[in-house]
Short mmCIF file of C-alpha atoms in Angstrom, two decimals:
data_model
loop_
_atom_site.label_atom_id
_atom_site.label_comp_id
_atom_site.label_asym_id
_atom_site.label_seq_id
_atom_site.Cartn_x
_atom_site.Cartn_y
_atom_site.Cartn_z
CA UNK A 1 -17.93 41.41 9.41
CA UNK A 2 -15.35 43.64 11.30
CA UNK A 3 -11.57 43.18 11.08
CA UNK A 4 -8.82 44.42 12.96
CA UNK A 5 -4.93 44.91 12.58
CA UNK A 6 -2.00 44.01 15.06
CA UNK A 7 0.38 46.39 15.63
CA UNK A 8 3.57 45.10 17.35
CA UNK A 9 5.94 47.43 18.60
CA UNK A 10 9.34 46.17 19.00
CA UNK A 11 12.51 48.10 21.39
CA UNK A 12 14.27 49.28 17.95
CA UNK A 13 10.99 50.82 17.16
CA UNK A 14 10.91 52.61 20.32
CA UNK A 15 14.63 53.43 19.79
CA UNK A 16 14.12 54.93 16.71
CA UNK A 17 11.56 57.16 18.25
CA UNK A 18 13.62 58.29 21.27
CA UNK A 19 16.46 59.11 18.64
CA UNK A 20 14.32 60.93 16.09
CA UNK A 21 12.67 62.97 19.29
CA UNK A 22 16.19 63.73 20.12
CA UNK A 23 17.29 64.53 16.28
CA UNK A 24 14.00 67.31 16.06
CA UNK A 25 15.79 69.02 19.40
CA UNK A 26 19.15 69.19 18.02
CA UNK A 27 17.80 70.17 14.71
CA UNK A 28 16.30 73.42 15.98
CA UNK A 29 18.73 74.35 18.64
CA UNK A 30 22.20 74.05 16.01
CA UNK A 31 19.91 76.68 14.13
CA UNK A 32 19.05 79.08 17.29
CA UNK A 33 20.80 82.20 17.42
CA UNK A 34 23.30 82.12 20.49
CA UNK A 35 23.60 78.00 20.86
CA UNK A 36 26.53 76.85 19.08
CA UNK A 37 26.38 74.17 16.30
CA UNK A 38 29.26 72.45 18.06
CA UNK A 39 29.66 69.00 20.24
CA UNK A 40 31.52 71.04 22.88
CA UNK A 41 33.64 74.48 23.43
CA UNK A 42 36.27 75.16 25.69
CA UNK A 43 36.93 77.87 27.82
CA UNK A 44 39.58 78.80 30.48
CA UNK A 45 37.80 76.71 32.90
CA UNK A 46 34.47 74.80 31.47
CA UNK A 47 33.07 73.05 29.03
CA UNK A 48 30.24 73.62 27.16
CA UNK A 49 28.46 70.49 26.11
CA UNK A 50 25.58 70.35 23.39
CA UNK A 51 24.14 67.15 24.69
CA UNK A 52 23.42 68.72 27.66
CA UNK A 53 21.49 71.10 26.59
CA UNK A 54 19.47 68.40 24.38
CA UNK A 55 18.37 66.68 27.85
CA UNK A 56 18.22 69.90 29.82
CA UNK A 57 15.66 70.62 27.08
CA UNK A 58 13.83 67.78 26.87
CA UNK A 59 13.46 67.23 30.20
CA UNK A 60 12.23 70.85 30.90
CA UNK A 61 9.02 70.27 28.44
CA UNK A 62 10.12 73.52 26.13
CA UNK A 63 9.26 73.12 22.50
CA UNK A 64 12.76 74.88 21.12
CA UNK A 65 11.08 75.79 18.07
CA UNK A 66 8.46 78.10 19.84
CA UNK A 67 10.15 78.73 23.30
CA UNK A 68 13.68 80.16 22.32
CA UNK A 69 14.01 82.23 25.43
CA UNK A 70 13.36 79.46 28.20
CA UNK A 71 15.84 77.86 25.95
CA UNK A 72 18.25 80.65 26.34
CA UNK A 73 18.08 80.59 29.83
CA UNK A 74 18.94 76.65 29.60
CA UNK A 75 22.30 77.45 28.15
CA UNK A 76 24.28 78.30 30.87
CA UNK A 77 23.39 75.02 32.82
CA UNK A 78 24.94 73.66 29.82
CA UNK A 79 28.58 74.46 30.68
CA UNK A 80 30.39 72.34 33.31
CA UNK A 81 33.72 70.99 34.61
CA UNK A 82 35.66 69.37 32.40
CA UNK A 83 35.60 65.89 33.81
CA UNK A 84 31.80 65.99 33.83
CA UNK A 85 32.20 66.54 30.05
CA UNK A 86 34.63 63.26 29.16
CA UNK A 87 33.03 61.23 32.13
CA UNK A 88 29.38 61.92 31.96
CA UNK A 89 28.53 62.97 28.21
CA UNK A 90 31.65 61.31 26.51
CA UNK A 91 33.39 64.21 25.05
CA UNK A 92 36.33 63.24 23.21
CA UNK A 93 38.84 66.38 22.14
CA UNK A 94 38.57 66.22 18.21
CA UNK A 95 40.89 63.46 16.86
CA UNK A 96 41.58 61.72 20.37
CA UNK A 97 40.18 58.34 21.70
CA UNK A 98 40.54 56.13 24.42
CA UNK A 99 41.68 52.47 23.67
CA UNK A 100 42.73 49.91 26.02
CA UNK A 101 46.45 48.45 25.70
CA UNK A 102 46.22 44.97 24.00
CA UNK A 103 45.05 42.19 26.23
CA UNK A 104 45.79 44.39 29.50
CA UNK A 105 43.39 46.38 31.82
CA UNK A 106 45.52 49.67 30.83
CA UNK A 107 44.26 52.21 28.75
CA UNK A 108 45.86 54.82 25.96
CA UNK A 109 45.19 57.72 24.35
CA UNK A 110 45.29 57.49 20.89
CA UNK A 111 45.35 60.29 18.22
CA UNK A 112 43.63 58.45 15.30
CA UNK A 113 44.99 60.37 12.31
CA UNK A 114 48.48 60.59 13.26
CA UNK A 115 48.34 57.01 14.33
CA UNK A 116 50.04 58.05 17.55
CA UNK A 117 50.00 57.93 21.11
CA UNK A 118 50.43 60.06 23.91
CA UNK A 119 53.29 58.45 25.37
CA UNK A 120 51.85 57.33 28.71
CA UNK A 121 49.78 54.44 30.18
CA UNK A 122 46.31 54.47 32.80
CA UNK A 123 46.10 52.09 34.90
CA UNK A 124 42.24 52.72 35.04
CA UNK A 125 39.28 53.94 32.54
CA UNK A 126 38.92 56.50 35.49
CA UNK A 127 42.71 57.60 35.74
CA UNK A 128 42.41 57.67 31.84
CA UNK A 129 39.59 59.55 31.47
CA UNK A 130 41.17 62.06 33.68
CA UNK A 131 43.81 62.89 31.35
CA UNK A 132 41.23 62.98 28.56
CA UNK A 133 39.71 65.83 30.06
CA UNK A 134 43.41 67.64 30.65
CA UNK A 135 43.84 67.21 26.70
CA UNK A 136 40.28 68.58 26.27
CA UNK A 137 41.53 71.88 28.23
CA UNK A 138 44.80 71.82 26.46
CA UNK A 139 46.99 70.56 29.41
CA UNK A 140 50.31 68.75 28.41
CA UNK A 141 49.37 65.17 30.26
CA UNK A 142 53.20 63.50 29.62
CA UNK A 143 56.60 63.80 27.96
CA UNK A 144 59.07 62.76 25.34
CA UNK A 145 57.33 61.12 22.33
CA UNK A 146 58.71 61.41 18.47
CA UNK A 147 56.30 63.90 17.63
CA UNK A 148 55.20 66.95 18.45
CA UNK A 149 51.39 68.29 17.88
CA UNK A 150 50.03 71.34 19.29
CA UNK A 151 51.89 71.13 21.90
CA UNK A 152 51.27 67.52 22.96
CA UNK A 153 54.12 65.25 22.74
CA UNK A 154 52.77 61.77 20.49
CA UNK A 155 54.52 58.46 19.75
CA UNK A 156 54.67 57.54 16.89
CA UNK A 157 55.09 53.66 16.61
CA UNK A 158 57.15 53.43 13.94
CA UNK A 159 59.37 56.19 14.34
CA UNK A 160 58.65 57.07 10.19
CA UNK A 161 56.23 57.57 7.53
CA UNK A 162 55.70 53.84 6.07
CA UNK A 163 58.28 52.80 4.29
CA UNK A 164 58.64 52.03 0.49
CA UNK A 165 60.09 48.68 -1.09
CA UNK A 166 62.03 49.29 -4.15
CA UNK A 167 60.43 50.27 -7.37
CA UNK A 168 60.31 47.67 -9.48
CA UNK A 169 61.54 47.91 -13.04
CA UNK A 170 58.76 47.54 -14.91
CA UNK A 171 59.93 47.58 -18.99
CA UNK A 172 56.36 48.22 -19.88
CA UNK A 173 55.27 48.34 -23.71
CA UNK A 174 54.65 51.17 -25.43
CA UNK A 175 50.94 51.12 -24.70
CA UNK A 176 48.32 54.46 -23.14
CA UNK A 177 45.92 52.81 -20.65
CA UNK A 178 43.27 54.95 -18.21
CA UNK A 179 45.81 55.39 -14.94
CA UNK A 180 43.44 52.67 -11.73
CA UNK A 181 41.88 53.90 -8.73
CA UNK A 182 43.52 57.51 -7.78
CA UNK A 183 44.53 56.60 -3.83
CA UNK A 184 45.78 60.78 -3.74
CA UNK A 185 42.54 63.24 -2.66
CA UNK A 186 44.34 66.16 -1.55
CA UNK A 187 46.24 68.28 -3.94
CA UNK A 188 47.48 70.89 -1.52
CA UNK A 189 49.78 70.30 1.18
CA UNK A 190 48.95 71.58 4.99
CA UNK A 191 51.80 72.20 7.72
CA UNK A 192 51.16 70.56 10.78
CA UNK A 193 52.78 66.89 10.93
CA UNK A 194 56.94 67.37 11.72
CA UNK A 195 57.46 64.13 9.28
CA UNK A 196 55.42 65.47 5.87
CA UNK A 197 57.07 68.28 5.05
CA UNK A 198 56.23 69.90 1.27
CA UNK A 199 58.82 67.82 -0.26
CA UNK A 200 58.08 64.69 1.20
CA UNK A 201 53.88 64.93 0.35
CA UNK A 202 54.90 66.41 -3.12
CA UNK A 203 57.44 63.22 -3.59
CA UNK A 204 54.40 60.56 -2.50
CA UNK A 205 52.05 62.34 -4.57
CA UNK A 206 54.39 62.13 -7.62
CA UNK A 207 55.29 58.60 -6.91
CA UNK A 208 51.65 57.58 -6.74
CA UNK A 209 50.25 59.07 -9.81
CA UNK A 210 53.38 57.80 -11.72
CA UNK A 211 52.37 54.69 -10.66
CA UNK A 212 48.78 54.50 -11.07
CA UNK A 213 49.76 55.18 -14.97
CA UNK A 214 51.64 52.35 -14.95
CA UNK A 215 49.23 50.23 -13.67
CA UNK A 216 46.83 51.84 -16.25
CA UNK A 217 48.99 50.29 -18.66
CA UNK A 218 49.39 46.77 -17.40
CA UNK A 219 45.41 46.63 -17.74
CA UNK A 220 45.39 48.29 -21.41
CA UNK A 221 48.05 45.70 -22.51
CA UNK A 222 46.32 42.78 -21.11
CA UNK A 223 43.06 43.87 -22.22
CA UNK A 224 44.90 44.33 -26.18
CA UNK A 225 46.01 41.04 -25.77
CA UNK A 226 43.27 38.93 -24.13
CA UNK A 227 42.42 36.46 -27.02
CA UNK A 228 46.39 35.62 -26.70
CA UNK A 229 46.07 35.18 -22.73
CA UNK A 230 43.33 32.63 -23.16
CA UNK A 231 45.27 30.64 -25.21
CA UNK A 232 48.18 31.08 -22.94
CA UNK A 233 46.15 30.11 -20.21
CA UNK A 234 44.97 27.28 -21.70
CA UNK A 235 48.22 25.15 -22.06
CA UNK A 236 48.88 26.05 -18.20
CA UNK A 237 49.12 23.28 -15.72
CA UNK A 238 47.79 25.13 -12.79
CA UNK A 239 48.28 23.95 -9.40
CA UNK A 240 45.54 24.91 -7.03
CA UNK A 241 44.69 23.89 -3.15
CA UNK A 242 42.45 20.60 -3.54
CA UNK A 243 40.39 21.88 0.27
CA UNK A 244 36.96 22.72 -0.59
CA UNK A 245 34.63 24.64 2.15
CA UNK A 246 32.19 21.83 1.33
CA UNK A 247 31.12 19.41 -1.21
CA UNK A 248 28.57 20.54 -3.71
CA UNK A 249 24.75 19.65 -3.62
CA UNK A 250 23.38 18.99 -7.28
CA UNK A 251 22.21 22.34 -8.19
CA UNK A 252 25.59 23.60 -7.44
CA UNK A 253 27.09 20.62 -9.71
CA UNK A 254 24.92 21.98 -12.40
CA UNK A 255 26.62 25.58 -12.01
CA UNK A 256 30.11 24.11 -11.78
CA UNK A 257 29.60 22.18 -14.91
CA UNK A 258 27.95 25.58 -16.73
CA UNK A 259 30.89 27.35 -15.61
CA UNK A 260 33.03 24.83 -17.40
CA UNK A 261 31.81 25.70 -20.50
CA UNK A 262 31.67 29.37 -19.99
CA UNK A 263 35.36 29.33 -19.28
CA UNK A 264 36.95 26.73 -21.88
CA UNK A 265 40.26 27.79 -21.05
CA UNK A 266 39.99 26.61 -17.85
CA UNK A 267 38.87 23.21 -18.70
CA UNK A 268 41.94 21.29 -16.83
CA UNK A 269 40.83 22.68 -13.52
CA UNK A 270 38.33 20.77 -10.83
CA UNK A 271 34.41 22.16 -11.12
CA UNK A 272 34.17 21.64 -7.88
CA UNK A 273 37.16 24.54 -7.19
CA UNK A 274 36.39 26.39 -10.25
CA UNK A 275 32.69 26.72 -8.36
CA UNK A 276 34.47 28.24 -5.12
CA UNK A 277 36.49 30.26 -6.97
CA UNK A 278 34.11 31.91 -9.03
CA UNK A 279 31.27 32.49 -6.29
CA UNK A 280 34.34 34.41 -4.13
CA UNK A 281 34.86 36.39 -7.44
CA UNK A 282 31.58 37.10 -7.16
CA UNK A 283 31.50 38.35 -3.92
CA UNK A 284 34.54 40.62 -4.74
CA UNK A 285 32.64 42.12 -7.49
CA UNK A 286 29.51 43.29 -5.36
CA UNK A 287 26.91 40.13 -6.23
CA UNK A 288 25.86 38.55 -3.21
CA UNK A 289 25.12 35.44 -4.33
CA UNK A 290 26.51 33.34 -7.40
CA UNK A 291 25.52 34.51 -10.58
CA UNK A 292 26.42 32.80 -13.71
CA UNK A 293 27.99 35.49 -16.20
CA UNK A 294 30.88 35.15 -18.47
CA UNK A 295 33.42 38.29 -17.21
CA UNK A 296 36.55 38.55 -18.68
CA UNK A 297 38.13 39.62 -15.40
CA UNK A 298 37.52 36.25 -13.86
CA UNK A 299 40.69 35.33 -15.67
CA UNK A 300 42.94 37.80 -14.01
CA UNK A 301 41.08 37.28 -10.54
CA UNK A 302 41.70 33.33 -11.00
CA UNK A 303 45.51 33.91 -11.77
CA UNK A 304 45.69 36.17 -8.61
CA UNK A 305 44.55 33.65 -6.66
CA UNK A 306 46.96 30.88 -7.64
CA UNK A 307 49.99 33.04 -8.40
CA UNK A 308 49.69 34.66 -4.99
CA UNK A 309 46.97 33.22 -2.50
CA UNK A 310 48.43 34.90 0.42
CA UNK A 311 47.06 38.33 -1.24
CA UNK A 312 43.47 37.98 -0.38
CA UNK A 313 40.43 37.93 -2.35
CA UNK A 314 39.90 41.65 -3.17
CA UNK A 315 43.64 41.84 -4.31
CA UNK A 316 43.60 39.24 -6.46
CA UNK A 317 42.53 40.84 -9.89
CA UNK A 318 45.12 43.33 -9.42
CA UNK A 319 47.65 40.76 -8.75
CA UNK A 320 46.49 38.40 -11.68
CA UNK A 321 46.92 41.16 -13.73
CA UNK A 322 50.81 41.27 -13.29
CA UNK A 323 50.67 37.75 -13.73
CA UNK A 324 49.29 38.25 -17.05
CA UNK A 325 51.53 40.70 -18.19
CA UNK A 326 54.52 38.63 -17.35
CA UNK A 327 52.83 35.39 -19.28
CA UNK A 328 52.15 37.45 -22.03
CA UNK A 329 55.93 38.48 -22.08
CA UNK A 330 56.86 35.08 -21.99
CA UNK A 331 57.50 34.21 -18.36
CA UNK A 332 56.29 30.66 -17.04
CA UNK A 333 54.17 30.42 -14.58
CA UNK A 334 56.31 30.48 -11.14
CA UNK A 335 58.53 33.07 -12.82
CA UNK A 336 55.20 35.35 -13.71
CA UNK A 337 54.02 34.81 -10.03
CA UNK A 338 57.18 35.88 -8.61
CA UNK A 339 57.32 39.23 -10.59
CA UNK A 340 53.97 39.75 -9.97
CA UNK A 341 54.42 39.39 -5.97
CA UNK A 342 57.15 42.35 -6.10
CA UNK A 343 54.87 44.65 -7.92
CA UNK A 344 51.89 44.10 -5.44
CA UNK A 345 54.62 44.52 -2.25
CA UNK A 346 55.29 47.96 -3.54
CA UNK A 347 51.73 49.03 -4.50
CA UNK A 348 51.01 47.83 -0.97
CA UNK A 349 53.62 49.48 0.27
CA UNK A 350 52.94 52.89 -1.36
CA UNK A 351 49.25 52.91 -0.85
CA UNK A 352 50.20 52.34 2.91
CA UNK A 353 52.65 55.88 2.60
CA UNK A 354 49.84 57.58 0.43
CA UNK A 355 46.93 56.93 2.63
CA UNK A 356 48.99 57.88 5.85
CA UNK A 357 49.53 60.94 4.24
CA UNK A 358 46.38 61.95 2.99
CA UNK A 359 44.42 60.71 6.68
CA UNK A 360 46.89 63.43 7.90
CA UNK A 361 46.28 65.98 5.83
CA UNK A 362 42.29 65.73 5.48
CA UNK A 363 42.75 66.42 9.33
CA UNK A 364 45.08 69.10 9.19
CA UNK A 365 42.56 70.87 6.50
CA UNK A 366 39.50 70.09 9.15
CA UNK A 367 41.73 71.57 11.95
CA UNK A 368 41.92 74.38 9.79
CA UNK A 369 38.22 74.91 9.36
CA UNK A 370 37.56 74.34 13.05
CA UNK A 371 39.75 76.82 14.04
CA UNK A 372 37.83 79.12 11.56
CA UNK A 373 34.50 78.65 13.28
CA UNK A 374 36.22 79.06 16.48
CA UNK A 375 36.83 82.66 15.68
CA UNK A 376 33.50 83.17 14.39
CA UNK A 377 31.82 81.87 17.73
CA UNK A 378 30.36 84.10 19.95
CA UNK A 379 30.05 82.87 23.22
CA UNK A 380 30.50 85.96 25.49
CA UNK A 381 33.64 84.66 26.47
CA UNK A 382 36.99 83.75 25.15
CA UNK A 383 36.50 80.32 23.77
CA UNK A 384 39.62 78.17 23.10
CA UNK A 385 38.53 74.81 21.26
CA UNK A 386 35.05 73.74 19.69
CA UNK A 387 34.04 70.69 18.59
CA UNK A 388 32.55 68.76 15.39
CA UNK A 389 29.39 70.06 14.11
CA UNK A 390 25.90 69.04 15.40
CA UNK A 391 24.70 66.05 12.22
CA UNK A 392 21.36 64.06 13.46
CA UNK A 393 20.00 61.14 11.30
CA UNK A 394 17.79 63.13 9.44
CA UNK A 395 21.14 64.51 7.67
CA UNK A 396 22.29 61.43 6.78
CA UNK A 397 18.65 60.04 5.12
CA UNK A 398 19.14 63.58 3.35
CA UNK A 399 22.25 62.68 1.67
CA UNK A 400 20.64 59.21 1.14
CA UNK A 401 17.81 60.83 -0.66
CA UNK A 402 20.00 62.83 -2.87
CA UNK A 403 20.86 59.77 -4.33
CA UNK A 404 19.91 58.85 -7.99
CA UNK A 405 19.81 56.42 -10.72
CA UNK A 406 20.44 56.55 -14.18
CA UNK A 407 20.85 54.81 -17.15
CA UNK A 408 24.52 53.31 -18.14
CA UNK A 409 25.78 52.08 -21.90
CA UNK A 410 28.65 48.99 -20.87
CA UNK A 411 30.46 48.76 -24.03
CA UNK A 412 32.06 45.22 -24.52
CA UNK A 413 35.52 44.80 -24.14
CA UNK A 414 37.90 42.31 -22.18
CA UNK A 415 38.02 43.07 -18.66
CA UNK A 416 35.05 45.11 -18.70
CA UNK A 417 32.68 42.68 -20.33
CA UNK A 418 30.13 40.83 -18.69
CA UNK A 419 27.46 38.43 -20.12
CA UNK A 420 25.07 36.54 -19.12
CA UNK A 421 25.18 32.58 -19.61
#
């Protein structure tokens, strides 16, 4: 008795192998002496384009790993105008795009770290394009603006850094608490960006770790005082929307009605909304699906979402924790929410001003390096701007691999507790 297998091949699976055939090329030609591991350089008048050299390759037959000289010889086909560049083999000067204006037929260029524009509209992806490819070379393509970059005027729409709210006045206890999420990478400021000067990044940088202590000790005084939440909690009468997605099936009345008893301080509230609730609490905390666990946290979510709905989902823990605080200092309920409102507007507001500022610099320090490996290139002629580094697929399943697991001891305590009903 013979048997046979069916192989079906599908278009991603001959995708996949186009794009790994292309990967191996690129692979071995960023390593070959005299081929630069960049998307593009510049020079007075053309553009060298590493993509074009992939398919020059490929389509020749030479095996770059074996045939370096036939691929040397490639090279110079390689260079070209540059509106062949932008239009043909989409090069994009590092840190420009193309977007098109709102619900319009116009187009923009956009310089995605500065979150700025070069002041001038295109009528047409072709017109647009054009002026790509005068950025590329380093051409000034309009005027005016609010900010200057390299010579290229930008708008920036606001005219400012985002703006702060006014700090609220916290009167926290006299509690230590691990400072939340650092939203500050960079230590070191960059010149570069005519609206973060030293003062102003040291200033944001100040303001945020300041305030990430706080917030350290909101958590460490709600966690202290959990037992005395629960109770407070308890006596609430908490008004929630009465709108369900959809009406439960029985399984899902089972769940509702375990939740119920996992959560006895939330016994005046529906099942059927306590059910909703929890599963998008779920979904917040990285489970894809509803699983039935007792976590302290769901407290602090929960108020979140009633104190201040308009927050979102993946706010509301942070927001429930202010309302917390203030119930545990004796606020009511609307008065809690209220307080708890102001403090998220200004962690919203200096997140916005902190991650502006860091976007910027983490490009300023890149610009830095490119212009680095600029110098270092050897091209046998002057070269003025290079591109990103050559990365393939095969780098990122590297980093994938790299990848580990281990084992972790979760010490119960409120707000980090989790268990099992």
């Amino acid at each position: 008795m013979s048997s046979s297998k069916v192989v079906i091949v599908d278009e991603y699976s001959l995708l996949l192998a186009e794009q790994n055939q292309k990967d191996r090329v690129r692979h071995v030609l960023r390593a070959t002496a005299g081929i630069p591991n960049a998307a593009y350089l510049v020079s007075k008048t053309r553009v060298f384009v590493f993509e074009k050299l992939v398919k020059l390759v490929m389509d020749s037959g030479l095996d770059p790993a074996k045939e370096t000289i036939g691929v040397l010889n490639l090279v110079p086909l390689a260079w070209v105008c540059p509106e062949e560049a932008v239009r043909q083999w989409a090069v994009q000067p590092v840190g420009y795009r193309l977007e098109t204006i709102g619900q319009s037929k116009a187009w923009q260029i956009r310089h995605e770290a500065f979150g700025a524009i070069i002041p001038q509209s295109y009528l047409s992806i072709h017109s647009a394009r054009t002026a790509m490819a005068q950025v590329l070379m380093g051409e000034v393509v309009s005027e005016g603006g609010n900010l200057d970059y390299a010579g290229q005027p930008l708008l920036m729409q606001p005219a400012h850094l985002p703006l702060l709210t006014e700090k609220p006045d916290l009167h926290l206890p006299a509690t230590t608490g691990t400072p939340v999420h650092k939203a500050s990478r960079r230590e070191k400021w960059s010149p570069g960006h005519s609206l973060i000067d030293q003062a102003t990044f040291d200033e944001t940088q100040a303001l945020d770790i300041s305030w990430r202590k706080q917030m350290g000790r909101f958590e460490a005084f709600v966690q202290a005082n959990y037992v005395r939440l629960q109770s407070i909690v308890s006596t609430l009468s908490l008004h929630v929307d009465r709108d369900m997605p959809h009406p439960l099936d029985a399984d899902e009345v089972k769940e509702a009605q375990t939740l119920v008893g996992m959560y006895p301080e939330l016994k005046g509230l529906s099942p059927s909304w306590l059910w909703h609730k929890f599963g998008d609490f779920c979904e917040t905390i990285g489970f894809r699906s509803m699983v039935l666990i007792h976590d302290d946290r769901f407290i602090a979510y929960l108020l979140g979402r009633i104190g201040a709905p308009e927050c979102g989902q993946y706010a509301a823990e942070e927001v429930g924790l202010s309302v917390a605080y203030y119930l545990l200092q004796g606020c009511d309920l609307a008065k809690a929410c209220e307080q708890a409102k102001v403090i998220h507007d200004y962690s919203i507001a200096l997140s916005a001003r902190t991650m502006y500022i860091q976007r910027v610099m983490a490009h300023l320090v890149h610009e830095q390096d490119r212009e680095l490996r600029r110098q270092a290139i050897q091209a046998g002629r002057p070269i003025h701007e290079i591109g990103k580094e050559i990365y393939t697929l095969h780098d990122l399943l590297s980093v994938g691999r790299k990848i580990g697991t281990t084992s972790l001891r979760v010490t119960q305590k409120p707000f980090s507790r989790a268990s099992v009903g």
